[in-house]
PDB file of C-alpha atoms in Angstrom:
ATOM      1  CA  MET A   1      -0.229  -0.003   0.082  1.00  0.00           C
ATOM      2  CA  ALA A   2       1.523   3.424  -0.749  1.00  0.00           C
ATOM      3  CA  LEU A   3       0.744   6.428   1.150  1.00  0.00           C
ATOM      4  CA  GLY A   4      -2.267   6.846   3.178  1.00  0.00           C
ATOM      5  CA  THR A   5      -5.241   4.494   3.579  1.00  0.00           C
ATOM      6  CA  GLN A   6      -6.514   1.136   2.949  1.00  0.00           C
ATOM      7  CA  THR A   7      -9.059   2.474   0.484  1.00  0.00           C
ATOM      8  CA  GLY A   8      -6.133   3.854  -1.787  1.00  0.00           C
ATOM      9  CA  SER A   9      -3.624   6.324  -2.143  1.00  0.00           C
ATOM     10  CA  ASN A  10      -5.695   9.110  -3.398  1.00  0.00           C
ATOM     11  CA  ARG A  11      -7.630   9.502  -0.489  1.00  0.00           C
ATOM     12  CA  GLY A  12      -4.257   9.259   1.652  1.00  0.00           C
ATOM     13  CA  TRP A  13      -3.277  12.270  -0.164  1.00  0.00           C
ATOM     14  CA  GLN A  14      -6.409  14.173   0.335  1.00  0.00           C
ATOM     15  CA  ALA A  15      -6.247  13.470   4.027  1.00  0.00           C
ATOM     16  CA  PHE A  16      -2.484  14.701   4.041  1.00  0.00           C
ATOM     17  CA  ALA A  17      -3.431  17.798   1.910  1.00  0.00           C
ATOM     18  CA  LEU A  18      -6.405  18.573   4.816  1.00  0.00           C
ATOM     19  CA  ILE A  19      -3.735  18.299   7.551  1.00  0.00           C
ATOM     20  CA  ALA A  20      -1.089  20.378   5.759  1.00  0.00           C
ATOM     21  CA  ALA A  21      -3.705  22.777   4.804  1.00  0.00           C
ATOM     22  CA  GLY A  22      -5.020  23.269   8.211  1.00  0.00           C
ATOM     23  CA  VAL A  23      -1.717  23.435   9.723  1.00  0.00           C
ATOM     24  CA  ALA A  24      -0.741  26.510   7.414  1.00  0.00           C
ATOM     25  CA  ALA A  25      -4.195  28.060   7.900  1.00  0.00           C
ATOM     26  CA  ALA A  26      -3.362  27.852  11.763  1.00  0.00           C
ATOM     27  CA  CYS A  27       0.002  29.409  11.351  1.00  0.00           C
ATOM     28  CA  ALA A  28      -1.491  32.010   9.064  1.00  0.00           C
ATOM     29  CA  VAL A  29      -3.629  33.490  12.046  1.00  0.00           C
ATOM     30  CA  PRO A  30      -0.888  34.901  14.307  1.00  0.00           C
ATOM     31  CA  ILE A  31       1.077  36.160  11.024  1.00  0.00           C
ATOM     32  CA  LEU A  32      -1.593  38.130   9.900  1.00  0.00           C
ATOM     33  CA  PHE A  33      -3.282  39.563  13.049  1.00  0.00           C
ATOM     34  CA  VAL A  34      -0.247  39.787  15.741  1.00  0.00           C
ATOM     35  CA  PRO A  35       1.382  43.269  14.929  1.00  0.00           C
ATOM     36  CA  ASP A  36       4.719  42.275  16.494  1.00  0.00           C
ATOM     37  CA  PRO A  37       6.506  40.198  13.851  1.00  0.00           C
ATOM     38  CA  VAL A  38       8.649  38.764  16.454  1.00  0.00           C
ATOM     39  CA  GLU A  39       5.888  37.772  18.645  1.00  0.00           C
ATOM     40  CA  ALA A  40       3.952  36.235  15.605  1.00  0.00           C
ATOM     41  CA  VAL A  41       6.966  33.952  14.770  1.00  0.00           C
ATOM     42  CA  ARG A  42       6.877  32.828  18.689  1.00  0.00           C
ATOM     43  CA  LEU A  43       3.379  32.000  18.655  1.00  0.00           C
ATOM     44  CA  VAL A  44       3.725  29.968  15.240  1.00  0.00           C
ATOM     45  CA  ILE A  45       6.748  27.986  16.961  1.00  0.00           C
ATOM     46  CA  ARG A  46       4.728  27.150  19.982  1.00  0.00           C
ATOM     47  CA  LEU A  47       1.676  26.454  17.930  1.00  0.00           C
ATOM     48  CA  THR A  48       3.356  24.029  15.530  1.00  0.00           C
ATOM     49  CA  ALA A  49       5.279  22.530  18.688  1.00  0.00           C
ATOM     50  CA  ARG A  50       1.691  21.337  19.980  1.00  0.00           C
ATOM     51  CA  ILE A  51      -0.078  20.455  16.577  1.00  0.00           C
ATOM     52  CA  SER A  52       3.294  18.390  15.600  1.00  0.00           C
ATOM     53  CA  LEU A  53       3.013  16.580  19.394  1.00  0.00           C
ATOM     54  CA  ALA A  54      -0.483  15.643  18.576  1.00  0.00           C
ATOM     55  CA  LEU A  55       0.278  14.181  15.129  1.00  0.00           C
ATOM     56  CA  PHE A  56       3.029  12.599  16.381  1.00  0.00           C
ATOM     57  CA  LEU A  57       1.227  10.780  19.183  1.00  0.00           C
ATOM     58  CA  ALA A  58      -1.303   9.884  16.907  1.00  0.00           C
ATOM     59  CA  ALA A  59       1.064   8.076  14.346  1.00  0.00           C
ATOM     60  CA  PHE A  60       2.969   6.727  17.616  1.00  0.00           C
ATOM     61  CA  LEU A  61      -0.166   5.136  19.232  1.00  0.00           C
ATOM     62  CA  ALA A  62      -2.210   4.320  16.310  1.00  0.00           C
ATOM     63  CA  SER A  63      -1.281   0.533  16.346  1.00  0.00           C
ATOM     64  CA  THR A  64      -1.583   0.261  20.136  1.00  0.00           C
ATOM     65  CA  LEU A  65      -4.877   1.829  20.548  1.00  0.00           C
ATOM     66  CA  ALA A  66      -6.152  -0.358  17.707  1.00  0.00           C
ATOM     67  CA  ARG A  67      -5.081  -3.349  19.520  1.00  0.00           C
ATOM     68  CA  LEU A  68      -6.323  -2.305  22.835  1.00  0.00           C
ATOM     69  CA  TRP A  69      -9.773  -0.685  21.795  1.00  0.00           C
ATOM     70  CA  PRO A  70     -10.551  -1.454  18.300  1.00  0.00           C
ATOM     71  CA  GLY A  71     -12.989   0.491  16.404  1.00  0.00           C
ATOM     72  CA  SER A  72     -13.838   2.788  13.528  1.00  0.00           C
ATOM     73  CA  VAL A  73     -11.472   5.486  14.884  1.00  0.00           C
ATOM     74  CA  THR A  74      -8.401   3.349  15.688  1.00  0.00           C
ATOM     75  CA  ARG A  75      -8.829   1.437  12.578  1.00  0.00           C
ATOM     76  CA  TRP A  76      -9.042   4.917  10.832  1.00  0.00           C
ATOM     77  CA  MET A  77      -5.659   5.922  12.748  1.00  0.00           C
ATOM     78  CA  VAL A  78      -3.800   2.532  11.685  1.00  0.00           C
ATOM     79  CA  ALA A  79      -4.828   3.038   8.098  1.00  0.00           C
ATOM     80  CA  ASN A  80      -3.867   6.779   7.798  1.00  0.00           C
ATOM     81  CA  ARG A  81      -0.432   6.288   9.984  1.00  0.00           C
ATOM     82  CA  ARG A  82       1.691   7.270   7.506  1.00  0.00           C
ATOM     83  CA  VAL A  83      -0.489  10.115   6.616  1.00  0.00           C
ATOM     84  CA  LEU A  84      -0.367  11.455  10.416  1.00  0.00           C
ATOM     85  CA  GLY A  85       3.366  10.618  10.421  1.00  0.00           C
ATOM     86  CA  LEU A  86       3.798  13.145   7.288  1.00  0.00           C
ATOM     87  CA  GLY A  87       1.412  15.564   8.741  1.00  0.00           C
ATOM     88  CA  PHE A  88       3.901  15.720  11.678  1.00  0.00           C
ATOM     89  CA  ALA A  89       6.946  16.153   9.361  1.00  0.00           C
ATOM     90  CA  TRP A  90       4.941  18.998   7.661  1.00  0.00           C
ATOM     91  CA  SER A  91       4.052  20.573  11.047  1.00  0.00           C
ATOM     92  CA  HIS A  92       7.526  20.155  12.271  1.00  0.00           C
ATOM     93  CA  LEU A  93       8.885  21.596   8.818  1.00  0.00           C
ATOM     94  CA  ILE A  94       7.207  24.882   9.415  1.00  0.00           C
ATOM     95  CA  HIS A  95       8.225  24.829  13.350  1.00  0.00           C
ATOM     96  CA  ALA A  96      11.851  24.662  11.934  1.00  0.00           C
ATOM     97  CA  SER A  97      11.347  27.198   9.435  1.00  0.00           C
ATOM     98  CA  ALA A  98       9.917  29.800  12.410  1.00  0.00           C
ATOM     99  CA  LEU A  99      12.866  29.140  14.486  1.00  0.00           C
ATOM    100  CA  VAL A 100      15.069  29.914  11.532  1.00  0.00           C
ATOM    101  CA  ILE A 101      13.139  33.110  10.917  1.00  0.00           C
ATOM    102  CA  LEU A 102      13.354  33.889  14.931  1.00  0.00           C
ATOM    103  CA  TYR A 103      17.167  33.393  14.797  1.00  0.00           C
ATOM    104  CA  ARG A 104      17.393  35.721  12.075  1.00  0.00           C
ATOM    105  CA  ALA A 105      15.260  38.428  13.325  1.00  0.00           C
ATOM    106  CA  ASP A 106      16.495  38.389  16.888  1.00  0.00           C
ATOM    107  CA  SER A 107      19.319  35.944  17.505  1.00  0.00           C
ATOM    108  CA  ALA A 108      19.828  37.543  21.161  1.00  0.00           C
ATOM    109  CA  LEU A 109      16.351  36.297  21.981  1.00  0.00           C
ATOM    110  CA  PHE A 110      16.693  33.017  19.971  1.00  0.00           C
ATOM    111  CA  TRP A 111      19.678  32.215  22.433  1.00  0.00           C
ATOM    112  CA  THR A 112      17.764  33.174  25.487  1.00  0.00           C
ATOM    113  CA  LEU A 113      15.118  30.597  24.667  1.00  0.00           C
ATOM    114  CA  THR A 114      17.305  27.970  23.919  1.00  0.00           C
ATOM    115  CA  ASN A 115      21.013  26.415  23.895  1.00  0.00           C
ATOM    116  CA  PRO A 116      23.437  24.634  21.874  1.00  0.00           C
ATOM    117  CA  VAL A 117      22.725  21.597  23.470  1.00  0.00           C
ATOM    118  CA  SER A 118      18.964  21.919  22.606  1.00  0.00           C
ATOM    119  CA  VAL A 119      19.695  22.634  19.101  1.00  0.00           C
ATOM    120  CA  THR A 120      21.912  19.791  18.768  1.00  0.00           C
ATOM    121  CA  GLY A 121      19.309  17.467  20.189  1.00  0.00           C
ATOM    122  CA  GLY A 122      16.566  19.008  17.882  1.00  0.00           C
ATOM    123  CA  SER A 123      18.923  18.635  15.183  1.00  0.00           C
ATOM    124  CA  ILE A 124      19.143  15.135  15.784  1.00  0.00           C
ATOM    125  CA  ALA A 125      15.547  14.728  15.949  1.00  0.00           C
ATOM    126  CA  TYR A 126      15.141  16.404  12.520  1.00  0.00           C
ATOM    127  CA  VAL A 127      17.709  14.123  10.927  1.00  0.00           C
ATOM    128  CA  PHE A 128      15.330  11.201  11.789  1.00  0.00           C
ATOM    129  CA  ILE A 129      11.932  12.987  10.991  1.00  0.00           C
ATOM    130  CA  ALA A 130      13.352  13.601   7.523  1.00  0.00           C
ATOM    131  CA  ALA A 131      14.579  10.032   7.382  1.00  0.00           C
ATOM    132  CA  LEU A 132      11.165   8.720   8.155  1.00  0.00           C
ATOM    133  CA  ALA A 133       9.126  11.014   6.123  1.00  0.00           C
ATOM    134  CA  PHE A 134      11.406  10.207   3.000  1.00  0.00           C
ATOM    135  CA  THR A 135      10.870   6.429   3.477  1.00  0.00           C
ATOM    136  CA  SER A 136       7.195   6.523   4.068  1.00  0.00           C
ATOM    137  CA  PHE A 137       6.570   5.119   0.749  1.00  0.00           C
ATOM    138  CA  ASP A 138       6.351   1.483  -0.380  1.00  0.00           C
ATOM    139  CA  GLY A 139       9.350   2.111  -2.730  1.00  0.00           C
ATOM    140  CA  ALA A 140      11.603   2.838   0.186  1.00  0.00           C
ATOM    141  CA  VAL A 141      10.185  -0.265   1.860  1.00  0.00           C
ATOM    142  CA  ARG A 142      11.439  -2.225  -1.146  1.00  0.00           C
ATOM    143  CA  ALA A 143      14.880  -0.526  -1.481  1.00  0.00           C
ATOM    144  CA  LEU A 144      15.695  -0.882   2.449  1.00  0.00           C
ATOM    145  CA  GLY A 145      14.184  -4.087   2.740  1.00  0.00           C
ATOM    146  CA  PRO A 146      11.351  -4.827   5.307  1.00  0.00           C
ATOM    147  CA  GLN A 147      13.905  -5.451   8.368  1.00  0.00           C
ATOM    148  CA  ARG A 148      16.049  -2.345   7.965  1.00  0.00           C
ATOM    149  CA  TRP A 149      12.923   0.049   7.224  1.00  0.00           C
ATOM    150  CA  GLN A 150      11.474  -1.435  10.324  1.00  0.00           C
ATOM    151  CA  ARG A 151      14.732  -0.911  12.310  1.00  0.00           C
ATOM    152  CA  LEU A 152      15.107   2.700  11.182  1.00  0.00           C
ATOM    153  CA  HIS A 153      11.295   3.449  11.871  1.00  0.00           C
ATOM    154  CA  SER A 154      11.529   1.968  15.039  1.00  0.00           C
ATOM    155  CA  THR A 155      14.621   3.573  16.085  1.00  0.00           C
ATOM    156  CA  GLY A 156      13.437   7.119  14.766  1.00  0.00           C
ATOM    157  CA  ILE A 157       9.850   7.095  16.608  1.00  0.00           C
ATOM    158  CA  TRP A 158      11.505   6.288  19.971  1.00  0.00           C
ATOM    159  CA  ILE A 159      14.480   9.031  19.461  1.00  0.00           C
ATOM    160  CA  ILE A 160      11.651  11.535  18.375  1.00  0.00           C
ATOM    161  CA  TRP A 161       9.811  10.592  21.594  1.00  0.00           C
ATOM    162  CA  LEU A 162      12.778  11.131  23.652  1.00  0.00           C
ATOM    163  CA  VAL A 163      13.483  14.549  22.154  1.00  0.00           C
ATOM    164  CA  PHE A 164      10.005  15.582  22.712  1.00  0.00           C
ATOM    165  CA  LEU A 165       9.964  14.407  26.504  1.00  0.00           C
ATOM    166  CA  ILE A 166      13.418  16.309  27.414  1.00  0.00           C
ATOM    167  CA  SER A 167      12.344  19.436  25.299  1.00  0.00           C
ATOM    168  CA  ASN A 168       9.121  19.830  27.421  1.00  0.00           C
ATOM    169  CA  ALA A 169      10.183  18.234  30.876  1.00  0.00           C
ATOM    170  CA  LYS A 170      13.157  20.634  31.221  1.00  0.00           C
ATOM    171  CA  ARG A 171      10.852  23.637  30.902  1.00  0.00           C
ATOM    172  CA  ILE A 172       8.688  22.709  33.603  1.00  0.00           C
ATOM    173  CA  PRO A 173      10.596  24.420  36.300  1.00  0.00           C
ATOM    174  CA  ILE A 174      10.063  27.730  33.955  1.00  0.00           C
ATOM    175  CA  ASN A 175       6.395  27.209  33.096  1.00  0.00           C
ATOM    176  CA  LEU A 176       4.155  24.446  34.634  1.00  0.00           C
ATOM    177  CA  GLY A 177       2.139  24.179  31.708  1.00  0.00           C
ATOM    178  CA  TYR A 178       4.683  21.988  30.137  1.00  0.00           C
ATOM    179  CA  ALA A 179       4.009  19.356  32.722  1.00  0.00           C
ATOM    180  CA  LEU A 180       0.801  18.516  30.719  1.00  0.00           C
ATOM    181  CA  PRO A 181       2.677  17.363  27.467  1.00  0.00           C
ATOM    182  CA  THR A 182       5.390  15.411  29.515  1.00  0.00           C
ATOM    183  CA  ALA A 183       2.815  13.576  31.219  1.00  0.00           C
ATOM    184  CA  ILE A 184       1.145  12.775  28.113  1.00  0.00           C
ATOM    185  CA  LEU A 185       4.325  11.494  26.353  1.00  0.00           C
ATOM    186  CA  ILE A 186       4.898   9.306  29.551  1.00  0.00           C
ATOM    187  CA  ALA A 187       1.438   7.933  29.462  1.00  0.00           C
ATOM    188  CA  ALA A 188       1.953   7.132  26.045  1.00  0.00           C
ATOM    189  CA  LEU A 189       4.820   4.967  26.721  1.00  0.00           C
ATOM    190  CA  LEU A 190       3.165   3.241  29.471  1.00  0.00           C
ATOM    191  CA  VAL A 191       0.020   2.455  27.146  1.00  0.00           C
ATOM    192  CA  ARG A 192       2.364   1.098  24.638  1.00  0.00           C
ATOM    193  CA  LEU A 193       4.269  -1.171  27.322  1.00  0.00           C
ATOM    194  CA  TYR A 194       1.022  -2.206  28.474  1.00  0.00           C
ATOM    195  CA  ALA A 195      -0.359  -3.286  25.190  1.00  0.00           C
ATOM    196  CA  ARG A 196       3.054  -5.068  24.763  1.00  0.00           C
ATOM    197  CA  THR A 197       2.307  -6.900  28.298  1.00  0.00           C
ATOM    198  CA  VAL A 198      -1.162  -7.989  26.857  1.00  0.00           C
ATOM    199  CA  ARG A 199      -0.072  -9.110  23.813  1.00  0.00           C
ATOM    200  CA  THR A 200       2.702 -11.207  25.387  1.00  0.00           C
ATOM    201  CA  ALA A 201       0.229 -12.594  27.988  1.00  0.00           C
ATOM    202  CA  LYS A 202      -2.268 -13.747  25.072  1.00  0.00           C
ATOM    203  CA  ALA A 203       0.479 -15.365  23.104  1.00  0.00           C
ATOM    204  CA  THR A 204       1.704 -17.561  26.219  1.00  0.00           C
ATOM    205  CA  THR A 205      -1.899 -18.710  26.918  1.00  0.00           C
TER     206      THR A 205
END
């Protein structure tokens, strides 16, 4: 199956187009209506960080939720897991672009909000995001081979999860609002571990 859903690649592309357009439209609001361009870019950075997290978690948990709670919603998530992943990559591309714009507009402010260690960790995550996005097609599976493809994607999603966790957790002392996404990321991990335990128990009975 190529990009998208079990009902055809065209619907997959349509779903991706809707996600991409929705993210772009949401980001256009602060750009158009916030008078201070630097503050507008900062709002885009925060907005895309939250959208990216939601899309990543949807792809991260799709199969797990389908096993634990089968239904139309979780079946849709599994069928559109690649679309969700590409939507996440698109959102985070806008996020990276906004970070570059902020750096060019006010580098002093940029470095008060981050540090070289965070930039390095984020860059590593972006390498894997790009790798996963470019290999989210059947041709890449055939070129890499199923085992190498699976290894790349398994490693990639856990590295991205870890970067999200660290990025949010380290900001909790500054802003308690970051405790919520940190807790959600930890909960997602626990749900995956629980699903694995359930599957193992069923396999041994």
